[in-house]
Short mmCIF file of C-alpha atoms in Angstrom, two decimals:
data_model
loop_
_atom_site.label_atom_id
_atom_site.label_comp_id
_atom_site.label_asym_id
_atom_site.label_seq_id
_atom_site.Cartn_x
_atom_site.Cartn_y
_atom_site.Cartn_z
CA MET A 838 4.40 95.66 35.78
CA LEU A 839 5.97 92.30 36.57
CA SER A 840 2.69 91.17 38.15
CA GLY A 841 0.80 92.13 35.02
CA MET A 842 3.15 90.16 32.83
CA LEU A 843 2.74 87.02 34.94
CA THR A 844 -1.07 87.15 34.78
CA ARG A 845 -1.37 88.00 31.04
CA GLN A 846 -4.25 86.15 29.29
CA PRO A 847 -3.85 84.58 25.81
CA VAL A 848 -4.95 86.81 22.98
CA GLY A 849 -5.21 86.61 19.18
CA ASP A 850 -3.44 83.57 17.63
CA GLU A 851 -2.89 82.05 21.04
CA TRP A 852 -6.67 81.74 21.56
CA GLU A 853 -7.14 80.04 18.20
CA SER A 854 -4.37 77.51 18.95
CA ALA A 855 -5.88 76.69 22.32
CA ILE A 856 -9.32 76.22 20.77
CA ARG A 857 -7.94 73.82 18.14
CA VAL A 858 -6.14 71.70 20.74
CA GLY A 859 -9.23 71.44 22.89
CA SER A 860 -11.42 70.54 19.93
CA THR A 861 -9.05 67.75 18.85
CA ARG A 862 -9.01 66.27 22.35
CA ARG A 863 -12.81 66.28 22.50
CA MET A 864 -13.08 64.55 19.09
CA THR A 865 -10.60 61.85 20.13
CA PHE A 866 -12.52 61.22 23.32
CA VAL A 867 -15.84 61.00 21.47
CA GLY A 868 -14.37 58.60 18.89
CA ASN A 869 -13.00 56.29 21.57
CA LEU A 870 -16.30 56.38 23.39
CA ARG A 871 -18.24 55.45 20.26
CA ARG A 872 -15.95 52.47 19.54
CA THR A 873 -16.30 51.26 23.11
CA LEU A 874 -20.08 51.51 22.94
CA SER A 875 -20.13 49.63 19.61
CA ALA A 876 -18.09 46.77 21.07
CA VAL A 877 -20.37 46.60 24.08
CA ALA A 878 -23.39 46.50 21.77
CA VAL A 879 -21.95 43.57 19.78
CA VAL A 880 -21.22 41.59 22.93
CA ALA A 881 -24.69 42.31 24.24
CA ALA A 882 -26.26 41.17 20.97
CA LEU A 883 -24.32 37.91 21.03
CA ALA A 884 -25.24 37.34 24.65
CA GLY A 885 -28.86 38.00 23.83
CA ALA A 886 -28.81 35.51 20.99
CA GLY A 887 -27.25 32.95 23.30
CA CYS A 888 -29.89 33.53 25.92
CA ALA A 889 -32.64 33.25 23.30
CA SER A 890 -31.47 29.78 22.29
CA ASN A 891 -30.45 28.95 25.86
CA LYS A 892 -27.10 27.53 24.54
CA LEU A 893 -24.21 28.33 22.20
CA ASP A 894 -24.15 26.83 18.69
CA THR A 895 -21.47 24.13 18.97
CA SER A 896 -22.48 22.02 15.97
CA ALA A 897 -19.19 22.72 14.23
CA LEU A 898 -17.28 21.53 17.28
CA ASN A 899 -19.37 18.41 17.86
CA PRO A 900 -19.96 16.37 14.65
CA ASP A 901 -22.26 13.37 14.43
CA PRO A 902 -21.46 10.53 16.81
CA PRO A 903 -19.07 7.92 15.37
CA SER A 904 -21.70 5.20 15.26
CA LYS A 905 -23.93 7.35 13.06
CA MET A 906 -21.04 8.38 10.80
CA PHE A 907 -19.96 4.75 10.42
CA ALA A 908 -23.52 3.69 9.59
CA ASN A 909 -23.78 6.42 6.96
CA ALA A 910 -20.51 5.31 5.38
CA ASP A 911 -21.67 1.70 5.42
CA ALA A 912 -24.88 2.74 3.67
CA LYS A 913 -22.79 4.40 0.96
CA MET A 914 -20.94 1.10 0.51
CA SER A 915 -24.22 -0.78 0.14
CA SER A 916 -25.42 1.66 -2.51
CA GLY A 917 -22.21 1.32 -4.51
CA SER A 918 -20.89 4.81 -3.78
CA PHE A 919 -17.49 3.45 -2.85
CA ASP A 920 -15.46 6.64 -3.19
CA ASP A 921 -17.89 8.59 -0.99
CA ALA A 922 -17.94 5.73 1.48
CA ALA A 923 -14.15 5.73 1.72
CA LYS A 924 -14.09 9.43 2.51
CA GLN A 925 -16.79 9.05 5.16
CA PHE A 926 -14.96 6.15 6.79
CA GLU A 927 -11.84 8.30 6.88
CA ALA A 928 -13.87 11.06 8.55
CA VAL A 929 -14.82 8.68 11.37
CA ASP A 930 -11.16 8.04 12.16
CA ARG A 931 -10.23 11.69 11.73
CA GLU A 932 -13.00 13.19 13.90
CA HIS A 933 -13.31 10.38 16.47
CA PRO A 934 -9.83 8.80 16.60
CA TYR A 935 -10.36 7.19 20.01
CA SER A 936 -13.79 5.73 19.36
CA PRO A 937 -14.42 1.99 18.92
CA GLU A 938 -15.49 2.69 15.33
CA ALA A 939 -12.24 4.45 14.42
CA ARG A 940 -10.14 1.29 14.12
CA LYS A 941 -12.53 -0.54 11.83
CA SER A 942 -13.15 2.58 9.78
CA ILE A 943 -9.50 2.52 8.60
CA VAL A 944 -9.75 -0.94 7.07
CA MET A 945 -13.22 -0.21 5.71
CA ALA A 946 -11.87 2.89 3.99
CA ALA A 947 -9.20 0.67 2.42
CA TYR A 948 -11.85 -1.77 1.21
CA ALA A 949 -14.01 1.04 -0.16
CA TYR A 950 -11.06 2.46 -2.08
CA TYR A 951 -10.30 -1.01 -3.44
CA ARG A 952 -13.88 -1.39 -4.65
CA ALA A 953 -13.66 2.07 -6.20
CA GLY A 954 -10.61 0.97 -8.19
CA LYS A 955 -8.26 3.31 -6.34
CA THR A 956 -5.55 0.81 -5.49
CA PRO A 957 -2.87 3.27 -4.29
CA GLU A 958 -5.31 4.70 -1.74
CA ALA A 959 -6.48 1.21 -0.79
CA ILE A 960 -2.92 0.02 -0.20
CA ALA A 961 -2.04 3.13 1.82
CA SER A 962 -5.07 2.76 4.11
CA ALA A 963 -4.58 -0.98 4.58
CA GLU A 964 -0.87 -0.58 5.29
CA ARG A 965 -1.69 2.08 7.87
CA TYR A 966 -4.10 -0.35 9.52
CA VAL A 967 -1.61 -3.23 9.80
CA ALA A 968 1.02 -0.81 11.11
CA LEU A 969 -1.29 0.43 13.87
CA HIS A 970 -3.29 -2.73 14.60
CA PRO A 971 -1.29 -5.77 13.45
CA GLY A 972 -2.92 -8.36 15.69
CA THR A 973 -6.58 -7.43 15.54
CA LYS A 974 -9.41 -9.37 13.94
CA GLU A 975 -9.50 -7.07 10.91
CA ALA A 976 -5.76 -7.53 10.21
CA PRO A 977 -6.29 -10.46 7.81
CA MET A 978 -8.74 -8.35 5.84
CA ALA A 979 -6.20 -5.52 5.61
CA HIS A 980 -3.46 -7.88 4.37
CA HIS A 981 -5.88 -9.35 1.85
CA ILE A 982 -6.73 -5.88 0.52
CA ILE A 983 -3.03 -5.13 0.03
CA ALA A 984 -2.46 -8.51 -1.62
CA MET A 985 -5.41 -8.20 -3.99
CA SER A 986 -4.54 -4.61 -4.90
CA TYR A 987 -1.15 -5.81 -6.13
CA PHE A 988 -2.56 -9.05 -7.55
CA ASP A 989 -4.99 -7.16 -9.77
CA ASP A 990 -2.01 -5.45 -11.40
CA LEU A 991 -0.53 -8.75 -12.59
CA LYS A 992 -2.57 -8.70 -15.77
CA THR A 993 -0.95 -5.42 -16.78
CA ALA A 994 2.56 -6.33 -15.65
CA ASN A 995 5.19 -7.17 -18.23
CA ARG A 996 8.85 -7.22 -17.31
CA ASP A 997 8.35 -5.46 -13.99
CA GLN A 998 7.17 -8.10 -11.54
CA THR A 999 7.11 -5.84 -8.47
CA ALA A 1000 3.36 -6.33 -8.11
CA ALA A 1001 3.74 -10.12 -8.18
CA ARG A 1002 6.44 -10.03 -5.51
CA LYS A 1003 4.45 -7.76 -3.19
CA ALA A 1004 1.25 -9.73 -3.67
CA LEU A 1005 3.12 -12.97 -2.98
CA GLU A 1006 4.54 -11.51 0.24
CA GLN A 1007 1.07 -10.57 1.52
CA PHE A 1008 -0.52 -13.89 0.56
CA LYS A 1009 2.26 -15.72 2.40
CA ILE A 1010 1.57 -13.59 5.49
CA LEU A 1011 -2.08 -14.62 5.32
CA ARG A 1012 -1.19 -18.28 5.03
CA THR A 1013 1.41 -18.32 7.81
CA ARG A 1014 0.10 -15.79 10.34
CA PHE A 1015 -3.64 -16.17 9.81
CA PRO A 1016 -4.11 -19.77 8.63
CA GLU A 1017 -7.64 -19.99 10.04
CA SER A 1018 -8.95 -16.80 8.45
CA GLU A 1019 -11.35 -16.87 5.53
CA TYR A 1020 -8.79 -14.95 3.47
CA SER A 1021 -6.11 -17.59 3.98
CA ARG A 1022 -8.18 -20.16 2.10
CA ASP A 1023 -7.92 -18.04 -1.03
CA ALA A 1024 -4.19 -17.50 -0.62
CA ASP A 1025 -2.86 -20.83 -1.90
CA ASN A 1026 -4.21 -20.44 -5.41
CA LYS A 1027 -3.07 -16.81 -5.60
CA ILE A 1028 0.41 -17.83 -4.42
CA ARG A 1029 0.63 -20.32 -7.29
CA ILE A 1030 -0.29 -17.62 -9.79
CA CYS A 1031 2.20 -15.11 -8.38
CA MET A 1032 4.99 -17.66 -8.37
CA ASP A 1033 4.14 -18.69 -11.92
CA ASN A 1034 4.43 -15.05 -13.04
CA LEU A 1035 7.79 -14.67 -11.33
CA ALA A 1036 9.10 -17.95 -12.73
CA ALA A 1037 7.92 -17.04 -16.23
CA GLN A 1038 9.85 -13.79 -16.04
CA GLU A 1039 13.03 -15.58 -14.95
CA MET A 1040 12.63 -18.05 -17.81
CA GLU A 1041 12.14 -15.27 -20.34
CA VAL A 1042 15.34 -13.55 -19.29
CA GLY A 1043 17.20 -16.86 -19.07
CA ARG A 1044 16.21 -17.81 -22.61
CA TYR A 1045 17.37 -14.42 -23.82
CA TYR A 1046 20.82 -14.95 -22.29
CA LEU A 1047 20.94 -18.49 -23.66
CA ASN A 1048 20.23 -17.25 -27.18
CA GLN A 1049 23.00 -14.68 -26.73
CA HIS A 1050 25.37 -17.51 -25.69
CA ASN A 1051 25.77 -15.87 -22.27
CA TYR A 1052 25.54 -19.24 -20.57
CA VAL A 1053 26.59 -18.20 -17.06
CA ALA A 1054 23.90 -15.51 -16.89
CA ALA A 1055 21.36 -17.95 -18.30
CA ILE A 1056 22.27 -20.60 -15.72
CA ASN A 1057 21.76 -18.12 -12.89
CA ARG A 1058 18.21 -17.42 -14.09
CA PHE A 1059 17.32 -21.09 -14.50
CA LYS A 1060 18.83 -21.85 -11.09
CA THR A 1061 16.47 -19.29 -9.54
CA VAL A 1062 13.48 -21.08 -11.03
CA VAL A 1063 14.67 -24.45 -9.72
CA SER A 1064 15.54 -23.07 -6.27
CA ASP A 1065 12.64 -20.69 -5.66
CA TYR A 1066 9.81 -21.73 -7.96
CA GLN A 1067 9.83 -25.53 -7.97
CA THR A 1068 6.06 -25.63 -7.56
CA THR A 1069 5.46 -24.00 -10.95
CA ALA A 1070 5.10 -25.60 -14.36
CA HIS A 1071 8.27 -23.82 -15.50
CA VAL A 1072 10.60 -26.06 -13.52
CA GLU A 1073 10.70 -28.77 -16.20
CA GLU A 1074 11.97 -26.38 -18.84
CA ALA A 1075 14.36 -24.78 -16.35
CA LEU A 1076 16.01 -28.17 -15.69
CA ALA A 1077 16.23 -28.87 -19.43
CA ARG A 1078 17.75 -25.43 -20.08
CA LEU A 1079 20.32 -26.12 -17.39
CA VAL A 1080 21.28 -29.31 -19.23
CA GLU A 1081 21.63 -27.31 -22.44
CA SER A 1082 23.63 -24.48 -20.82
CA TYR A 1083 26.00 -26.77 -18.92
CA MET A 1084 26.65 -28.86 -22.03
CA ALA A 1085 27.46 -25.69 -23.94
CA LEU A 1086 30.00 -24.75 -21.26
CA GLY A 1087 31.42 -28.27 -21.11
CA VAL A 1088 30.34 -28.78 -17.49
CA VAL A 1089 29.09 -32.27 -18.26
CA THR A 1090 28.60 -33.57 -14.71
CA GLU A 1091 26.16 -30.76 -13.85
CA ALA A 1092 24.30 -31.37 -17.11
CA GLN A 1093 24.04 -35.07 -16.28
CA ASN A 1094 22.71 -34.32 -12.80
CA ALA A 1095 20.11 -31.86 -14.07
CA ALA A 1096 18.91 -34.46 -16.56
CA ALA A 1097 18.76 -37.13 -13.85
CA ILE A 1098 16.56 -34.94 -11.63
CA LEU A 1099 14.37 -34.07 -14.61
CA GLY A 1100 13.97 -37.72 -15.59
CA HIS A 1101 13.27 -38.85 -12.04
CA ASN A 1102 10.51 -36.29 -11.48
CA TYR A 1103 9.10 -35.92 -14.99
CA PRO A 1104 9.92 -39.10 -16.91
CA ASP A 1105 7.25 -38.48 -19.57
CA SER A 1106 8.14 -34.85 -20.17
CA LYS A 1107 9.22 -33.78 -23.64
CA TRP A 1108 11.87 -31.67 -21.91
CA TYR A 1109 13.40 -34.83 -20.48
CA LYS A 1110 13.37 -36.51 -23.89
CA ASP A 1111 15.18 -33.50 -25.41
CA SER A 1112 17.72 -33.42 -22.57
CA TYR A 1113 18.35 -37.15 -22.80
CA ALA A 1114 18.96 -36.86 -26.54
CA LEU A 1115 21.38 -33.96 -25.99
CA LEU A 1116 23.41 -35.97 -23.48
CA GLN A 1117 23.45 -38.99 -25.80
CA SER A 1118 24.83 -36.82 -28.58
CA GLY A 1119 27.75 -36.07 -26.27
CA GLY A 1120 28.28 -39.71 -25.45
CA VAL A 1121 26.94 -39.53 -21.88
CA GLY A 1122 23.67 -40.07 -20.03
CA PRO A 1123 21.85 -38.82 -16.93
CA ARG A 1124 23.67 -39.39 -13.64
CA ASP A 1125 22.88 -38.37 -10.08
CA ASP A 1126 25.37 -36.27 -8.15
CA SER A 1127 24.35 -35.82 -4.53
CA GLY A 1128 27.09 -33.24 -3.99
CA SER A 1129 25.84 -30.95 -6.73
CA TRP A 1130 24.26 -27.61 -5.86
CA LEU A 1131 21.23 -28.74 -7.82
CA SER A 1132 20.71 -31.85 -5.74
CA LYS A 1133 20.98 -29.76 -2.57
CA ALA A 1134 18.62 -27.10 -3.89
CA TRP A 1135 16.00 -29.54 -5.07
CA LYS A 1136 13.25 -29.91 -2.53
CA SER A 1137 10.80 -32.77 -2.25
CA VAL A 1138 7.66 -30.66 -2.06
CA PRO A 1139 4.26 -31.18 -3.70
CA LYS A 1140 4.20 -29.85 -7.24
CA PHE A 1141 1.04 -27.77 -7.61
CA GLY A 1142 -0.50 -27.90 -11.04
CA LEU A 1143 2.53 -29.28 -12.83
CA GLY A 1144 1.98 -30.99 -16.10
CA SER A 1145 4.09 -32.40 -18.84
CA GLY A 1146 4.76 -30.07 -21.71
#
């Protein structure tokens, strides 16, 4: 009886359970097999395609050579498509950063953006160039692009003279660091214009303070013109306004010295005539004072484009 119990075969519900388990295992095996065969088929198809062409398609990994990309960008420049040219020049540097064309493509992108009227992008590209390649042959061009980008904003500038200051800085770099470059020859005239803008702004503020009887603040503005912008046409008026401001404060010796410098350098100026008359009304006349700040600040430098008012 014990032997019969040990060898009892499954019956009824036990058979059905066993059948279900076996069926599930077979289905899982078949599913796995099908997926494996599908993957093998895909790999085989790809391998076959590769064999048919005898090489893998690597066009996405290997763009056009830098010389061809640069030439295409240059052609865009010649056709007047400056924005497209800038983007293509940037692509040269981005995709071939160690190529000989990469360096020049940065400054050419800056120039293309400048021609397209996109001055912020032009400045950014040119500044990147001078930061990476400050001593190369294209460096003067990069500085000139920065300078001209700011210089072009002078016509829209009013009280904010940031553009004039930044343009002046770049033009001075061209004149001092790259005196033999073709861009340096254009710098002198642009420097005069920038300095004239800056001096005009100082004079405008100085006159405002003078009209408000804030003589100390006015003097500080006129002093800046005399000290920093002597080569502009505004220096005559600045000296005359110093005479007026010092007389108003009762600092007669400084007024006399300012008038003396004005008369010595611009004897036919109407500003000198007005200053002389003002001193005479106070019973004094022009008188040099070598110890004055004004005498020390005054520099004997050529006066570019100065004329009598």
